[in-house]
Amino acid sequence: MKHLIEFNGKDYEVQEPTLNGWAQLNLLKDIEEDDDFSLSLLSISTGISEDDLLKANFIQVKEAAEYLSNYFITLGEQFYPDFVYKGVKYKFFDMGNMSFGEYVDIDNFLQKDKSYTKSNMRELMAILYRPVMDDGTIEGYNITNTKRRAELFRDLPVKYLQGSMRFFFHLEKVLKETTPFYLRTYQSLRRKLKRHLKPLGKIGDGMGLLYSWLKRTLKKSPK
């Protein structure tokens, strides 16, 4: 379903948020005032230049910001066990059979500072999702392939990250049915993940701050 914003008599399609675009917005939110950030949000999401937006009618800009705020807030929270991206099918890794290499790389990523993790969630997604092979199994874990996939995932729709984080925070009940070792491993990663990603029903932390800004914008915008 397309989302359109009319501006100066022309329709602009709202681009589906990607991991790279969402990271950009989070970093801008940290350094820009609310009004400046609304221009960045509109420009990044629609392709309209900030110079053109500065010349636009104030109410038009506020209404467009309201529309975008509502769109991002209500973005789906569905978990995707698999998805097709650029012609390749990817599947969420088997947490109950996590390899030592997977654990170490997830752990190392979560040890990094928040500004890094906020800007590079594609690295985590490249570990969590791997290509499905012809026989229906997922590709074995390989750090070289993971790095290549992380670059490919720059333009991955952010809804897949959002759904996987939501799933991750509710996985404990499932793992109780496996072995105590995997449950303890999961709980360790979950504690570290919580330091970076507060489960607000959205992606969290830096993204949670963006979510809060969007809620404030929606409340303040003219009806």
PDB file of C-alpha atoms in Angstrom:
ATOM      1  CA  MET A   1       0.000   0.000   0.000  1.00  0.00           C
ATOM      2  CA  LYS A   2       1.427   3.377  -1.064  1.00  0.00           C
ATOM      3  CA  HIS A   3       1.502   6.355   1.296  1.00  0.00           C
ATOM      4  CA  LEU A   4       1.414   9.722  -0.470  1.00  0.00           C
ATOM      5  CA  ILE A   5       1.952  13.300   0.669  1.00  0.00           C
ATOM      6  CA  GLU A   6       0.657  16.101  -1.539  1.00  0.00           C
ATOM      7  CA  PHE A   7       2.996  19.074  -1.720  1.00  0.00           C
ATOM      8  CA  ASN A   8       2.634  22.065  -4.050  1.00  0.00           C
ATOM      9  CA  GLY A   9       0.151  20.167  -6.193  1.00  0.00           C
ATOM     10  CA  LYS A  10       2.374  17.099  -6.583  1.00  0.00           C
ATOM     11  CA  ASP A  11       2.145  13.701  -4.892  1.00  0.00           C
ATOM     12  CA  TYR A  12       5.275  12.360  -3.178  1.00  0.00           C
ATOM     13  CA  GLU A  13       5.441   8.730  -2.135  1.00  0.00           C
ATOM     14  CA  VAL A  14       6.595   8.111   1.444  1.00  0.00           C
ATOM     15  CA  GLN A  15       9.494   5.706   1.173  1.00  0.00           C
ATOM     16  CA  GLU A  16       9.394   2.630   3.375  1.00  0.00           C
ATOM     17  CA  PRO A  17      11.869   3.245   6.226  1.00  0.00           C
ATOM     18  CA  THR A  18      15.132   1.340   5.766  1.00  0.00           C
ATOM     19  CA  LEU A  19      17.762   0.440   8.356  1.00  0.00           C
ATOM     20  CA  ASN A  20      20.048   3.124   6.951  1.00  0.00           C
ATOM     21  CA  GLY A  21      17.343   5.800   6.826  1.00  0.00           C
ATOM     22  CA  TRP A  22      16.118   4.991  10.319  1.00  0.00           C
ATOM     23  CA  ALA A  23      19.673   5.199  11.684  1.00  0.00           C
ATOM     24  CA  GLN A  24      20.071   8.585   9.969  1.00  0.00           C
ATOM     25  CA  LEU A  25      16.893   9.875  11.592  1.00  0.00           C
ATOM     26  CA  ASN A  26      17.983   8.702  15.027  1.00  0.00           C
ATOM     27  CA  LEU A  27      21.349  10.421  14.754  1.00  0.00           C
ATOM     28  CA  LEU A  28      19.745  13.641  13.495  1.00  0.00           C
ATOM     29  CA  LYS A  29      17.268  13.556  16.370  1.00  0.00           C
ATOM     30  CA  ASP A  30      20.212  13.663  18.787  1.00  0.00           C
ATOM     31  CA  ILE A  31      21.602  16.911  17.334  1.00  0.00           C
ATOM     32  CA  GLU A  32      18.664  18.832  15.848  1.00  0.00           C
ATOM     33  CA  GLU A  33      15.876  20.886  17.372  1.00  0.00           C
ATOM     34  CA  ASP A  34      12.333  19.602  16.864  1.00  0.00           C
ATOM     35  CA  ASP A  35      11.448  21.991  14.008  1.00  0.00           C
ATOM     36  CA  ASP A  36      14.696  21.272  12.171  1.00  0.00           C
ATOM     37  CA  PHE A  37      14.175  17.556  12.679  1.00  0.00           C
ATOM     38  CA  SER A  38      10.673  17.752  11.200  1.00  0.00           C
ATOM     39  CA  LEU A  39      12.244  19.080   8.003  1.00  0.00           C
ATOM     40  CA  SER A  40      14.812  16.251   8.015  1.00  0.00           C
ATOM     41  CA  LEU A  41      12.068  13.693   8.598  1.00  0.00           C
ATOM     42  CA  LEU A  42       9.999  14.997   5.681  1.00  0.00           C
ATOM     43  CA  SER A  43      12.975  15.375   3.360  1.00  0.00           C
ATOM     44  CA  ILE A  44      14.451  11.918   4.042  1.00  0.00           C
ATOM     45  CA  SER A  45      11.050  10.224   3.823  1.00  0.00           C
ATOM     46  CA  THR A  46       9.797  11.900   0.637  1.00  0.00           C
ATOM     47  CA  GLY A  47      12.782  13.269  -1.270  1.00  0.00           C
ATOM     48  CA  ILE A  48      11.500  16.868  -1.055  1.00  0.00           C
ATOM     49  CA  SER A  49      14.466  19.193  -0.529  1.00  0.00           C
ATOM     50  CA  GLU A  50      14.715  21.053   2.775  1.00  0.00           C
ATOM     51  CA  ASP A  51      15.026  24.336   0.838  1.00  0.00           C
ATOM     52  CA  ASP A  52      11.622  23.692  -0.768  1.00  0.00           C
ATOM     53  CA  LEU A  53      10.131  22.751   2.593  1.00  0.00           C
ATOM     54  CA  LEU A  54      11.391  25.985   4.159  1.00  0.00           C
ATOM     55  CA  LYS A  55       9.433  27.912   1.512  1.00  0.00           C
ATOM     56  CA  ALA A  56       6.278  25.865   2.055  1.00  0.00           C
ATOM     57  CA  ASN A  57       3.181  26.888   3.961  1.00  0.00           C
ATOM     58  CA  PHE A  58       3.621  26.339   7.721  1.00  0.00           C
ATOM     59  CA  ILE A  59       0.337  24.423   8.067  1.00  0.00           C
ATOM     60  CA  GLN A  60       1.232  22.240   5.078  1.00  0.00           C
ATOM     61  CA  VAL A  61       4.501  21.239   6.687  1.00  0.00           C
ATOM     62  CA  LYS A  62       2.855  20.543  10.060  1.00  0.00           C
ATOM     63  CA  GLU A  63       0.126  18.443   8.433  1.00  0.00           C
ATOM     64  CA  ALA A  64       2.737  16.463   6.515  1.00  0.00           C
ATOM     65  CA  ALA A  65       4.725  15.930   9.741  1.00  0.00           C
ATOM     66  CA  GLU A  66       1.545  14.729  11.444  1.00  0.00           C
ATOM     67  CA  TYR A  67       0.868  12.269   8.645  1.00  0.00           C
ATOM     68  CA  LEU A  68       4.414  10.882   8.804  1.00  0.00           C
ATOM     69  CA  SER A  69       4.329  10.703  12.605  1.00  0.00           C
ATOM     70  CA  ASN A  70       1.173   8.631  12.477  1.00  0.00           C
ATOM     71  CA  TYR A  71       2.589   6.415   9.733  1.00  0.00           C
ATOM     72  CA  PHE A  72       5.806   5.623  11.610  1.00  0.00           C
ATOM     73  CA  ILE A  73       4.044   5.096  14.951  1.00  0.00           C
ATOM     74  CA  THR A  74       1.567   2.633  13.461  1.00  0.00           C
ATOM     75  CA  LEU A  75       4.198   0.793  11.406  1.00  0.00           C
ATOM     76  CA  GLY A  76       3.527  -2.932  11.743  1.00  0.00           C
ATOM     77  CA  GLU A  77       5.001  -4.878  14.664  1.00  0.00           C
ATOM     78  CA  GLN A  78       4.739  -8.277  13.039  1.00  0.00           C
ATOM     79  CA  PHE A  79       7.612 -10.738  13.448  1.00  0.00           C
ATOM     80  CA  TYR A  80       8.869 -12.074  10.122  1.00  0.00           C
ATOM     81  CA  PRO A  81      10.358 -15.578  10.483  1.00  0.00           C
ATOM     82  CA  ASP A  82      11.422 -15.173   6.853  1.00  0.00           C
ATOM     83  CA  PHE A  83      11.247 -12.602   4.074  1.00  0.00           C
ATOM     84  CA  VAL A  84      12.355 -12.090   0.467  1.00  0.00           C
ATOM     85  CA  TYR A  85      14.762  -9.220  -0.143  1.00  0.00           C
ATOM     86  CA  LYS A  86      16.280  -8.408  -3.542  1.00  0.00           C
ATOM     87  CA  GLY A  87      15.225 -11.798  -4.865  1.00  0.00           C
ATOM     88  CA  VAL A  88      16.751 -13.832  -2.010  1.00  0.00           C
ATOM     89  CA  LYS A  89      14.785 -15.539   0.751  1.00  0.00           C
ATOM     90  CA  TYR A  90      16.148 -15.018   4.277  1.00  0.00           C
ATOM     91  CA  LYS A  91      15.174 -16.843   7.443  1.00  0.00           C
ATOM     92  CA  PHE A  92      15.600 -16.060  11.154  1.00  0.00           C
ATOM     93  CA  PHE A  93      18.362 -18.156  12.705  1.00  0.00           C
ATOM     94  CA  ASP A  94      17.652 -21.122  14.984  1.00  0.00           C
ATOM     95  CA  MET A  95      18.166 -19.694  18.475  1.00  0.00           C
ATOM     96  CA  GLY A  96      17.933 -23.165  20.024  1.00  0.00           C
ATOM     97  CA  ASN A  97      20.918 -24.330  17.953  1.00  0.00           C
ATOM     98  CA  MET A  98      23.022 -21.175  18.095  1.00  0.00           C
ATOM     99  CA  SER A  99      26.683 -21.765  17.332  1.00  0.00           C
ATOM    100  CA  PHE A 100      29.522 -20.431  19.444  1.00  0.00           C
ATOM    101  CA  GLY A 101      30.500 -18.079  16.607  1.00  0.00           C
ATOM    102  CA  GLU A 102      26.999 -16.604  16.426  1.00  0.00           C
ATOM    103  CA  TYR A 103      26.923 -16.035  20.163  1.00  0.00           C
ATOM    104  CA  VAL A 104      30.352 -14.365  20.215  1.00  0.00           C
ATOM    105  CA  ASP A 105      29.511 -12.036  17.313  1.00  0.00           C
ATOM    106  CA  ILE A 106      26.146 -11.009  18.776  1.00  0.00           C
ATOM    107  CA  ASP A 107      27.797 -10.493  22.154  1.00  0.00           C
ATOM    108  CA  ASN A 108      30.638  -8.430  20.643  1.00  0.00           C
ATOM    109  CA  PHE A 109      28.151  -6.241  18.783  1.00  0.00           C
ATOM    110  CA  LEU A 110      26.174  -5.579  21.970  1.00  0.00           C
ATOM    111  CA  GLN A 111      29.370  -4.675  23.849  1.00  0.00           C
ATOM    112  CA  LYS A 112      29.869  -1.648  21.575  1.00  0.00           C
ATOM    113  CA  ASP A 113      28.648   1.796  22.545  1.00  0.00           C
ATOM    114  CA  LYS A 114      25.072   2.838  21.898  1.00  0.00           C
ATOM    115  CA  SER A 115      25.875   5.324  19.156  1.00  0.00           C
ATOM    116  CA  TYR A 116      27.568   2.548  17.172  1.00  0.00           C
ATOM    117  CA  THR A 117      24.808  -0.027  17.637  1.00  0.00           C
ATOM    118  CA  LYS A 118      22.169   2.612  16.849  1.00  0.00           C
ATOM    119  CA  SER A 119      23.863   3.312  13.513  1.00  0.00           C
ATOM    120  CA  ASN A 120      24.733  -0.268  12.572  1.00  0.00           C
ATOM    121  CA  MET A 121      21.769  -2.487  13.368  1.00  0.00           C
ATOM    122  CA  ARG A 122      22.226  -3.989   9.917  1.00  0.00           C
ATOM    123  CA  GLU A 123      25.185  -5.926  11.409  1.00  0.00           C
ATOM    124  CA  LEU A 124      22.911  -7.583  13.957  1.00  0.00           C
ATOM    125  CA  MET A 125      20.292  -8.328  11.286  1.00  0.00           C
ATOM    126  CA  ALA A 126      22.979  -9.973   9.135  1.00  0.00           C
ATOM    127  CA  ILE A 127      23.610 -12.413  11.995  1.00  0.00           C
ATOM    128  CA  LEU A 128      19.946 -13.024  12.782  1.00  0.00           C
ATOM    129  CA  TYR A 129      18.821 -13.604   9.172  1.00  0.00           C
ATOM    130  CA  ARG A 130      20.584 -15.795   6.622  1.00  0.00           C
ATOM    131  CA  PRO A 131      19.769 -17.028   3.088  1.00  0.00           C
ATOM    132  CA  VAL A 132      17.644 -20.133   2.652  1.00  0.00           C
ATOM    133  CA  MET A 133      19.412 -22.873   0.672  1.00  0.00           C
ATOM    134  CA  ASP A 134      17.844 -25.066  -2.026  1.00  0.00           C
ATOM    135  CA  ASP A 135      17.169 -27.849   0.497  1.00  0.00           C
ATOM    136  CA  GLY A 136      15.220 -25.464   2.777  1.00  0.00           C
ATOM    137  CA  THR A 137      17.960 -25.099   5.417  1.00  0.00           C
ATOM    138  CA  ILE A 138      19.609 -21.764   6.153  1.00  0.00           C
ATOM    139  CA  GLU A 139      23.168 -20.944   5.159  1.00  0.00           C
ATOM    140  CA  GLY A 140      25.777 -21.966   7.728  1.00  0.00           C
ATOM    141  CA  TYR A 141      27.225 -19.192   9.840  1.00  0.00           C
ATOM    142  CA  ASN A 142      30.213 -17.490   8.227  1.00  0.00           C
ATOM    143  CA  ILE A 143      31.618 -14.127   9.382  1.00  0.00           C
ATOM    144  CA  THR A 144      32.772 -13.134   5.861  1.00  0.00           C
ATOM    145  CA  ASN A 145      29.287 -13.678   4.432  1.00  0.00           C
ATOM    146  CA  THR A 146      27.814 -11.867   7.418  1.00  0.00           C
ATOM    147  CA  LYS A 147      29.865  -8.741   6.714  1.00  0.00           C
ATOM    148  CA  ARG A 148      28.813  -8.749   3.061  1.00  0.00           C
ATOM    149  CA  ARG A 149      25.186  -9.231   4.060  1.00  0.00           C
ATOM    150  CA  ALA A 150      25.390  -6.330   6.533  1.00  0.00           C
ATOM    151  CA  GLU A 151      26.301  -4.001   3.659  1.00  0.00           C
ATOM    152  CA  LEU A 152      23.475  -5.412   1.553  1.00  0.00           C
ATOM    153  CA  PHE A 153      21.035  -4.847   4.433  1.00  0.00           C
ATOM    154  CA  ARG A 154      21.561  -1.056   4.470  1.00  0.00           C
ATOM    155  CA  ASP A 155      18.329  -0.684   2.501  1.00  0.00           C
ATOM    156  CA  LEU A 156      16.454  -3.471   4.275  1.00  0.00           C
ATOM    157  CA  PRO A 157      13.004  -2.288   5.466  1.00  0.00           C
ATOM    158  CA  VAL A 158      13.201  -1.428   9.159  1.00  0.00           C
ATOM    159  CA  LYS A 159       9.998  -3.376   9.879  1.00  0.00           C
ATOM    160  CA  TYR A 160      12.045  -6.604   9.828  1.00  0.00           C
ATOM    161  CA  LEU A 161      14.341  -5.293  12.552  1.00  0.00           C
ATOM    162  CA  GLN A 162      11.384  -4.051  14.547  1.00  0.00           C
ATOM    163  CA  GLY A 163       9.652  -7.429  14.374  1.00  0.00           C
ATOM    164  CA  SER A 164      12.798  -9.412  15.211  1.00  0.00           C
ATOM    165  CA  MET A 165      13.512  -7.282  18.316  1.00  0.00           C
ATOM    166  CA  ARG A 166       9.943  -7.681  19.498  1.00  0.00           C
ATOM    167  CA  PHE A 167      10.266 -11.447  19.006  1.00  0.00           C
ATOM    168  CA  PHE A 168      13.635 -11.536  20.788  1.00  0.00           C
ATOM    169  CA  PHE A 169      12.208  -9.896  23.899  1.00  0.00           C
ATOM    170  CA  HIS A 170       9.424 -12.494  24.093  1.00  0.00           C
ATOM    171  CA  LEU A 171      11.507 -15.585  23.338  1.00  0.00           C
ATOM    172  CA  GLU A 172      12.208 -16.677  26.901  1.00  0.00           C
ATOM    173  CA  LYS A 173       8.993 -18.718  27.189  1.00  0.00           C
ATOM    174  CA  VAL A 174       9.906 -20.716  24.068  1.00  0.00           C
ATOM    175  CA  LEU A 175      13.461 -21.395  25.234  1.00  0.00           C
ATOM    176  CA  LYS A 176      12.276 -22.718  28.601  1.00  0.00           C
ATOM    177  CA  GLU A 177      11.132 -25.732  26.614  1.00  0.00           C
ATOM    178  CA  THR A 178      14.671 -26.402  25.299  1.00  0.00           C
ATOM    179  CA  THR A 179      17.751 -26.672  27.530  1.00  0.00           C
ATOM    180  CA  PRO A 180      18.897 -24.600  30.533  1.00  0.00           C
ATOM    181  CA  PHE A 181      22.104 -23.764  28.639  1.00  0.00           C
ATOM    182  CA  TYR A 182      20.297 -22.066  25.759  1.00  0.00           C
ATOM    183  CA  LEU A 183      17.961 -20.309  28.177  1.00  0.00           C
ATOM    184  CA  ARG A 184      20.915 -18.875  30.143  1.00  0.00           C
ATOM    185  CA  THR A 185      22.636 -17.878  26.884  1.00  0.00           C
ATOM    186  CA  TYR A 186      19.505 -16.108  25.693  1.00  0.00           C
ATOM    187  CA  GLN A 187      19.013 -14.339  29.037  1.00  0.00           C
ATOM    188  CA  SER A 188      22.613 -13.071  28.911  1.00  0.00           C
ATOM    189  CA  LEU A 189      22.161 -11.640  25.406  1.00  0.00           C
ATOM    190  CA  ARG A 190      18.771 -10.228  26.306  1.00  0.00           C
ATOM    191  CA  ARG A 191      20.207  -8.274  29.253  1.00  0.00           C
ATOM    192  CA  LYS A 192      22.840  -6.758  26.980  1.00  0.00           C
ATOM    193  CA  LEU A 193      20.304  -6.048  24.265  1.00  0.00           C
ATOM    194  CA  LYS A 194      18.086  -4.193  26.737  1.00  0.00           C
ATOM    195  CA  ARG A 195      20.901  -1.725  27.393  1.00  0.00           C
ATOM    196  CA  HIS A 196      20.727  -0.720  23.745  1.00  0.00           C
ATOM    197  CA  LEU A 197      17.120  -1.358  22.795  1.00  0.00           C
ATOM    198  CA  LYS A 198      14.408  -0.513  25.289  1.00  0.00           C
ATOM    199  CA  PRO A 199      11.321  -2.581  24.342  1.00  0.00           C
ATOM    200  CA  LEU A 200       8.800   0.218  23.844  1.00  0.00           C
ATOM    201  CA  GLY A 201       6.688  -1.703  21.382  1.00  0.00           C
ATOM    202  CA  LYS A 202       9.063  -0.139  18.849  1.00  0.00           C
ATOM    203  CA  ILE A 203      12.743  -0.714  18.207  1.00  0.00           C
ATOM    204  CA  GLY A 204      14.054   1.070  21.287  1.00  0.00           C
ATOM    205  CA  ASP A 205      16.626   3.378  22.852  1.00  0.00           C
ATOM    206  CA  GLY A 206      17.668   5.844  20.135  1.00  0.00           C
ATOM    207  CA  MET A 207      14.748   4.616  18.112  1.00  0.00           C
ATOM    208  CA  GLY A 208      12.599   4.891  21.205  1.00  0.00           C
ATOM    209  CA  LEU A 209      13.595   8.549  21.484  1.00  0.00           C
ATOM    210  CA  LEU A 210      12.554   9.008  17.876  1.00  0.00           C
ATOM    211  CA  TYR A 211       9.270   7.251  18.633  1.00  0.00           C
ATOM    212  CA  SER A 212       8.675   9.627  21.569  1.00  0.00           C
ATOM    213  CA  TRP A 213       9.385  12.610  19.322  1.00  0.00           C
ATOM    214  CA  LEU A 214       6.900  11.319  16.753  1.00  0.00           C
ATOM    215  CA  LYS A 215       4.245  10.963  19.475  1.00  0.00           C
ATOM    216  CA  ARG A 216       4.869  14.542  20.660  1.00  0.00           C
ATOM    217  CA  THR A 217       4.687  15.820  17.104  1.00  0.00           C
ATOM    218  CA  LEU A 218       1.415  14.022  16.522  1.00  0.00           C
ATOM    219  CA  LYS A 219      -0.105  15.491  19.701  1.00  0.00           C
ATOM    220  CA  LYS A 220       1.068  19.055  18.911  1.00  0.00           C
ATOM    221  CA  SER A 221       0.123  19.049  15.221  1.00  0.00           C
ATOM    222  CA  PRO A 222      -3.054  20.896  14.150  1.00  0.00           C
ATOM    223  CA  LYS A 223      -6.065  18.665  13.504  1.00  0.00           C
TER     224      LYS A 223
END
